[in-house]
Amino acid sequence: SQVGIITDTVHTKAKILEVKGDRVRAAIADKKVAVVAGFQGISTAKEITTLGRGGSDTTAVALAAALDADSCEIYTDVTGVFTADPRVVPQARKIPVLQFDEMLEMAGAGSKVLALRSVEFARNHDVPIHVRSSFTWEEGTWVVGRNHERMKNMEEPVISGVVQDASESKLTILGVPDRPGVSASLFEALASANVNVDMIVQNTSTAGTTDISFTVPKADVKTAEPIVSRIGTELKAGGVTHDDDIAKISLVGAGMKTSPGVAAKMFRVLADNGVNIEMISTSTIRVSVVVRAAMMQKAVQALHTAFGLDSGDFVVEFAVSSLSDSWAHQNANDRRRTEKQ
């Protein structure tokens, strides 16, 4: 509140509406170091609020934007953003530069290095983020806009990373009427309760009913399940099921939008490794699947290797960019092999 971080009135998940920052500017002008507590603000109703998970990251980026800083440095316990979780894939490599959109997709897919809302704020205000270790002076990972100088003359890798997330649960409402408005009533009720729905799959049967499956954070299941049960009763559904034993695995890469066949290759790799896919979701630069939690590590390792992301001798595929030079166009479908020096 001393800094002037104004939020909405949603306690524990408040969103920043404005950062005044006058006192910080005054301290800097007086050549003092301003130490600001993150994770909190003051609501429009003049109540203290907390920002929820990743609130400190979001506070830092919001302050950087308000102060028109050149960049925002986030110090953490890792040396940057990696192509996969090194605890799951020891061969994972640190990524030098990511675009905002890639980092947004990785954060939304389950990467814990940066909070999703902090990256959204950075993209909206064009604030470069430097993620680096608190324990070394080593250069970390820069998260920047597409036109930033660090992105100049760079080709876009088809896949930048593989992200896993075991923090979601799957809820399924069985046998609801297959008519307009059913999905709307269900997801409107969940939205009103501030439950964030991720992946959604709807199956239609010949009997005029449908099953709707979707994933939510495990922390929100206690809120979501009674709502789904109530809607199910109103619709005379066949029942509601709840499954915690799932994991989401995502491929993320800015070059994916100009490279057909990524999803097909992903599905083939998983099939060859005996991993069954239960749900699928895609965006322009992301493909996500839900699998059994017990198969998560095997699936991530297989995909990381198949898409040439392992350290040492590896193959990185690059996509054709409209900004690429003629050499890049000529070699768009080639694979560049790099040997560990």
Short mmCIF file of C-alpha atoms in Angstrom, two decimals, residues 29-247:
data_model
loop_
_atom_site.label_atom_id
_atom_site.label_comp_id
_atom_site.label_asym_id
_atom_site.label_seq_id
_atom_site.Cartn_x
_atom_site.Cartn_y
_atom_site.Cartn_z
CA ALA A 29 15.70 10.41 -6.81
CA ASP A 30 17.16 10.68 -3.30
CA LYS A 31 19.67 7.94 -4.25
CA LYS A 32 18.13 5.44 -1.85
CA VAL A 33 17.39 1.77 -2.41
CA ALA A 34 13.66 1.12 -2.21
CA VAL A 35 12.80 -2.28 -0.73
CA VAL A 36 9.22 -3.21 -1.60
CA ALA A 37 7.20 -6.11 -0.20
CA GLY A 38 5.66 -8.12 -3.02
CA PHE A 39 2.52 -10.21 -3.18
CA GLN A 40 0.16 -7.54 -1.80
CA GLY A 41 -1.68 -4.34 -2.55
CA ILE A 42 -4.56 -2.14 -1.50
CA SER A 43 -7.98 -2.61 -3.09
CA THR A 44 -10.27 0.04 -4.52
CA ALA A 45 -12.26 -0.48 -1.30
CA LYS A 46 -9.10 0.44 0.68
CA GLU A 47 -8.59 -3.08 2.01
CA ILE A 48 -5.30 -5.00 2.03
CA THR A 49 -5.30 -7.72 -0.63
CA THR A 50 -2.92 -10.49 -1.68
CA LEU A 51 -2.15 -11.30 -5.30
CA GLY A 52 -2.05 -15.09 -5.07
CA ARG A 53 0.52 -17.48 -6.50
CA GLY A 54 3.42 -15.68 -8.17
CA GLY A 55 2.38 -12.38 -6.67
CA SER A 56 5.94 -11.30 -5.94
CA ASP A 57 6.97 -11.82 -9.59
CA THR A 58 3.93 -9.84 -10.68
CA THR A 59 4.73 -7.05 -8.23
CA ALA A 60 8.27 -6.76 -9.59
CA VAL A 61 7.15 -6.58 -13.22
CA ALA A 62 4.36 -4.11 -12.40
CA LEU A 63 6.85 -1.83 -10.63
CA ALA A 64 9.28 -2.08 -13.55
CA ALA A 65 6.50 -1.07 -15.94
CA ALA A 66 5.36 1.82 -13.74
CA LEU A 67 8.92 3.11 -13.37
CA ASP A 68 9.64 2.68 -17.09
CA ALA A 69 12.61 0.44 -16.28
CA ASP A 70 14.78 -1.03 -19.03
CA SER A 71 14.12 -4.54 -17.71
CA CYS A 72 12.99 -6.53 -14.68
CA GLU A 73 15.38 -9.05 -13.14
CA ILE A 74 13.82 -12.01 -11.34
CA TYR A 75 16.29 -13.81 -9.04
CA THR A 76 15.37 -17.39 -8.26
CA ASP A 77 16.92 -20.75 -7.31
CA VAL A 78 17.53 -21.81 -10.91
CA THR A 79 19.83 -20.33 -13.54
CA GLY A 80 17.05 -19.69 -16.05
CA VAL A 81 14.28 -21.36 -18.02
CA PHE A 82 15.16 -24.84 -19.29
CA THR A 83 13.91 -26.95 -22.18
CA ALA A 84 12.35 -29.23 -19.53
CA ASP A 85 12.45 -29.68 -15.78
CA PRO A 86 16.07 -30.81 -15.12
CA ARG A 87 14.80 -33.02 -12.30
CA VAL A 88 12.81 -34.99 -14.87
CA VAL A 89 15.16 -34.61 -17.84
CA PRO A 90 18.83 -34.35 -16.77
CA GLN A 91 19.76 -33.52 -20.40
CA ALA A 92 17.64 -30.36 -20.39
CA ARG A 93 19.34 -27.18 -21.61
CA LYS A 94 19.00 -23.58 -20.51
CA ILE A 95 17.18 -21.40 -23.04
CA PRO A 96 18.98 -18.07 -23.67
CA VAL A 97 15.98 -16.13 -25.05
CA LEU A 98 12.23 -16.72 -25.17
CA GLN A 99 9.43 -14.64 -26.62
CA PHE A 100 6.69 -13.42 -24.31
CA ASP A 101 4.14 -15.67 -26.02
CA GLU A 102 6.32 -18.74 -25.55
CA MET A 103 6.86 -18.00 -21.86
CA LEU A 104 3.13 -17.36 -21.43
CA GLU A 105 2.34 -20.76 -22.90
CA MET A 106 5.02 -22.45 -20.79
CA ALA A 107 3.76 -20.79 -17.60
CA GLY A 108 0.17 -21.66 -18.47
CA ALA A 109 1.22 -25.24 -19.19
CA GLY A 110 2.75 -25.68 -15.74
CA SER A 111 6.27 -24.21 -15.76
CA LYS A 112 6.95 -22.81 -12.28
CA VAL A 113 9.91 -20.55 -13.14
CA LEU A 114 7.75 -17.47 -13.79
CA ALA A 115 4.17 -16.84 -12.75
CA LEU A 116 1.71 -16.57 -15.63
CA ARG A 117 0.36 -13.19 -14.54
CA SER A 118 3.83 -11.66 -14.32
CA VAL A 119 4.51 -12.64 -17.94
CA GLU A 120 1.12 -11.28 -19.04
CA PHE A 121 1.96 -7.99 -17.36
CA ALA A 122 5.40 -7.92 -18.97
CA ARG A 123 4.00 -8.56 -22.44
CA ASN A 124 1.23 -5.98 -22.07
CA HIS A 125 3.73 -3.32 -21.00
CA ASP A 126 6.70 -4.58 -23.06
CA VAL A 127 8.99 -5.08 -20.05
CA PRO A 128 11.89 -7.48 -20.76
CA ILE A 129 12.37 -10.03 -17.96
CA HIS A 130 15.74 -11.55 -17.06
CA VAL A 131 15.37 -14.78 -15.06
CA ARG A 132 18.62 -15.65 -13.29
CA SER A 133 20.08 -17.39 -10.26
CA SER A 134 20.44 -15.71 -6.88
CA PHE A 135 23.69 -17.61 -6.36
CA THR A 136 25.79 -16.84 -9.46
CA TRP A 137 26.49 -14.00 -11.90
CA GLU A 138 25.73 -16.32 -14.80
CA GLU A 139 23.50 -14.96 -17.54
CA GLY A 140 20.02 -16.42 -17.26
CA THR A 141 17.07 -16.48 -19.66
CA TRP A 142 15.71 -13.31 -21.25
CA VAL A 143 11.96 -13.12 -21.95
CA VAL A 144 11.31 -10.40 -24.51
CA GLY A 145 9.06 -9.20 -27.31
CA ARG A 146 9.42 -10.46 -30.88
CA ASN A 147 11.02 -7.19 -32.02
CA HIS A 148 13.50 -6.91 -29.15
CA GLU A 149 17.16 -6.61 -30.15
CA ARG A 150 17.89 -10.00 -28.58
CA MET A 151 15.53 -11.60 -31.11
CA LYS A 152 17.12 -9.98 -34.17
CA ASN A 153 18.47 -12.39 -36.79
CA MET A 154 17.24 -15.34 -34.74
CA GLU A 155 15.31 -18.19 -36.30
CA GLU A 156 12.40 -19.53 -34.31
CA PRO A 157 12.93 -23.09 -33.04
CA VAL A 158 9.91 -25.25 -33.73
CA ILE A 159 9.95 -26.52 -30.14
CA SER A 160 11.46 -24.47 -27.31
CA GLY A 161 10.53 -26.77 -24.45
CA VAL A 162 8.52 -29.62 -22.96
CA VAL A 163 6.47 -28.74 -19.89
CA GLN A 164 4.78 -31.12 -17.47
CA ASP A 165 2.11 -30.35 -14.89
CA ALA A 166 0.75 -32.79 -12.31
CA SER A 167 -1.19 -30.15 -10.37
CA GLU A 168 -4.52 -30.53 -12.17
CA SER A 169 -7.52 -32.82 -11.75
CA LYS A 170 -10.05 -33.97 -14.31
CA LEU A 171 -13.77 -33.64 -13.69
CA THR A 172 -16.33 -35.29 -15.96
CA ILE A 173 -20.07 -34.71 -16.00
CA LEU A 174 -21.73 -37.73 -17.62
CA GLY A 175 -24.80 -37.97 -19.80
CA VAL A 176 -25.99 -34.36 -19.94
CA PRO A 177 -28.49 -33.35 -22.64
CA ASP A 178 -26.84 -32.48 -25.95
CA ARG A 179 -28.48 -29.09 -26.47
CA PRO A 180 -27.42 -25.44 -26.67
CA GLY A 181 -26.59 -23.72 -23.39
CA VAL A 182 -25.50 -26.72 -21.33
CA SER A 183 -21.79 -25.97 -21.53
CA ALA A 184 -22.44 -22.27 -21.00
CA SER A 185 -24.36 -22.85 -17.77
CA LEU A 186 -21.65 -25.16 -16.43
CA PHE A 187 -18.65 -22.98 -17.17
CA GLU A 188 -20.38 -19.73 -16.23
CA ALA A 189 -21.02 -21.19 -12.78
CA LEU A 190 -17.37 -22.21 -12.44
CA ALA A 191 -16.18 -18.79 -13.61
CA SER A 192 -18.41 -17.07 -11.06
CA ALA A 193 -16.62 -19.08 -8.36
CA ASN A 194 -13.19 -18.00 -9.72
CA VAL A 195 -12.36 -21.55 -10.81
CA ASN A 196 -9.90 -21.57 -13.70
CA VAL A 197 -10.79 -24.24 -16.26
CA ASP A 198 -7.97 -25.42 -18.50
CA MET A 199 -8.58 -28.24 -21.00
CA ILE A 200 -12.09 -29.19 -22.17
CA VAL A 201 -13.30 -32.23 -24.12
CA GLN A 202 -16.93 -32.90 -25.08
CA ASN A 203 -18.09 -36.23 -26.51
CA THR A 204 -21.44 -36.69 -28.23
CA SER A 205 -23.31 -40.00 -28.21
CA THR A 206 -26.09 -41.26 -30.44
CA ALA A 207 -28.53 -41.17 -27.53
CA GLY A 208 -28.72 -37.36 -27.50
CA THR A 209 -26.52 -36.96 -24.45
CA THR A 210 -22.93 -35.89 -24.03
CA ASP A 211 -20.06 -36.24 -21.56
CA ILE A 212 -18.05 -33.10 -20.73
CA SER A 213 -14.57 -33.50 -19.26
CA PHE A 214 -12.36 -30.62 -18.14
CA THR A 215 -9.35 -29.97 -15.95
CA VAL A 216 -8.99 -27.58 -13.02
CA PRO A 217 -6.22 -26.97 -10.48
CA LYS A 218 -6.28 -29.55 -7.70
CA ALA A 219 -6.55 -26.67 -5.24
CA ASP A 220 -9.90 -25.71 -6.81
CA VAL A 221 -11.51 -29.16 -6.82
CA LYS A 222 -13.26 -28.61 -3.48
CA THR A 223 -14.88 -25.52 -4.95
CA ALA A 224 -15.59 -26.95 -8.40
CA GLU A 225 -16.99 -30.38 -7.54
CA PRO A 226 -20.12 -29.20 -5.66
CA ILE A 227 -20.88 -26.78 -8.51
CA VAL A 228 -20.57 -29.52 -11.12
CA SER A 229 -22.72 -31.87 -9.01
CA ARG A 230 -25.41 -29.19 -8.66
CA ILE A 231 -25.44 -28.49 -12.40
CA GLY A 232 -25.51 -32.23 -13.05
CA THR A 233 -28.56 -32.68 -10.82
CA GLU A 234 -30.36 -29.80 -12.53
CA LEU A 235 -29.63 -31.34 -15.94
CA LYS A 236 -30.44 -34.89 -14.78
CA ALA A 237 -26.94 -36.01 -15.71
CA GLY A 238 -25.74 -39.57 -15.32
CA GLY A 239 -23.16 -38.63 -12.68
CA VAL A 240 -19.93 -36.78 -11.98
CA THR A 241 -16.45 -38.33 -11.80
CA HIS A 242 -13.24 -36.90 -10.37
CA ASP A 243 -9.74 -38.06 -11.35
CA ASP A 244 -6.56 -36.81 -9.63
CA ASP A 245 -4.24 -39.33 -11.29
CA ILE A 246 -3.48 -37.30 -14.41
CA ALA A 247 -0.66 -35.16 -15.80
#
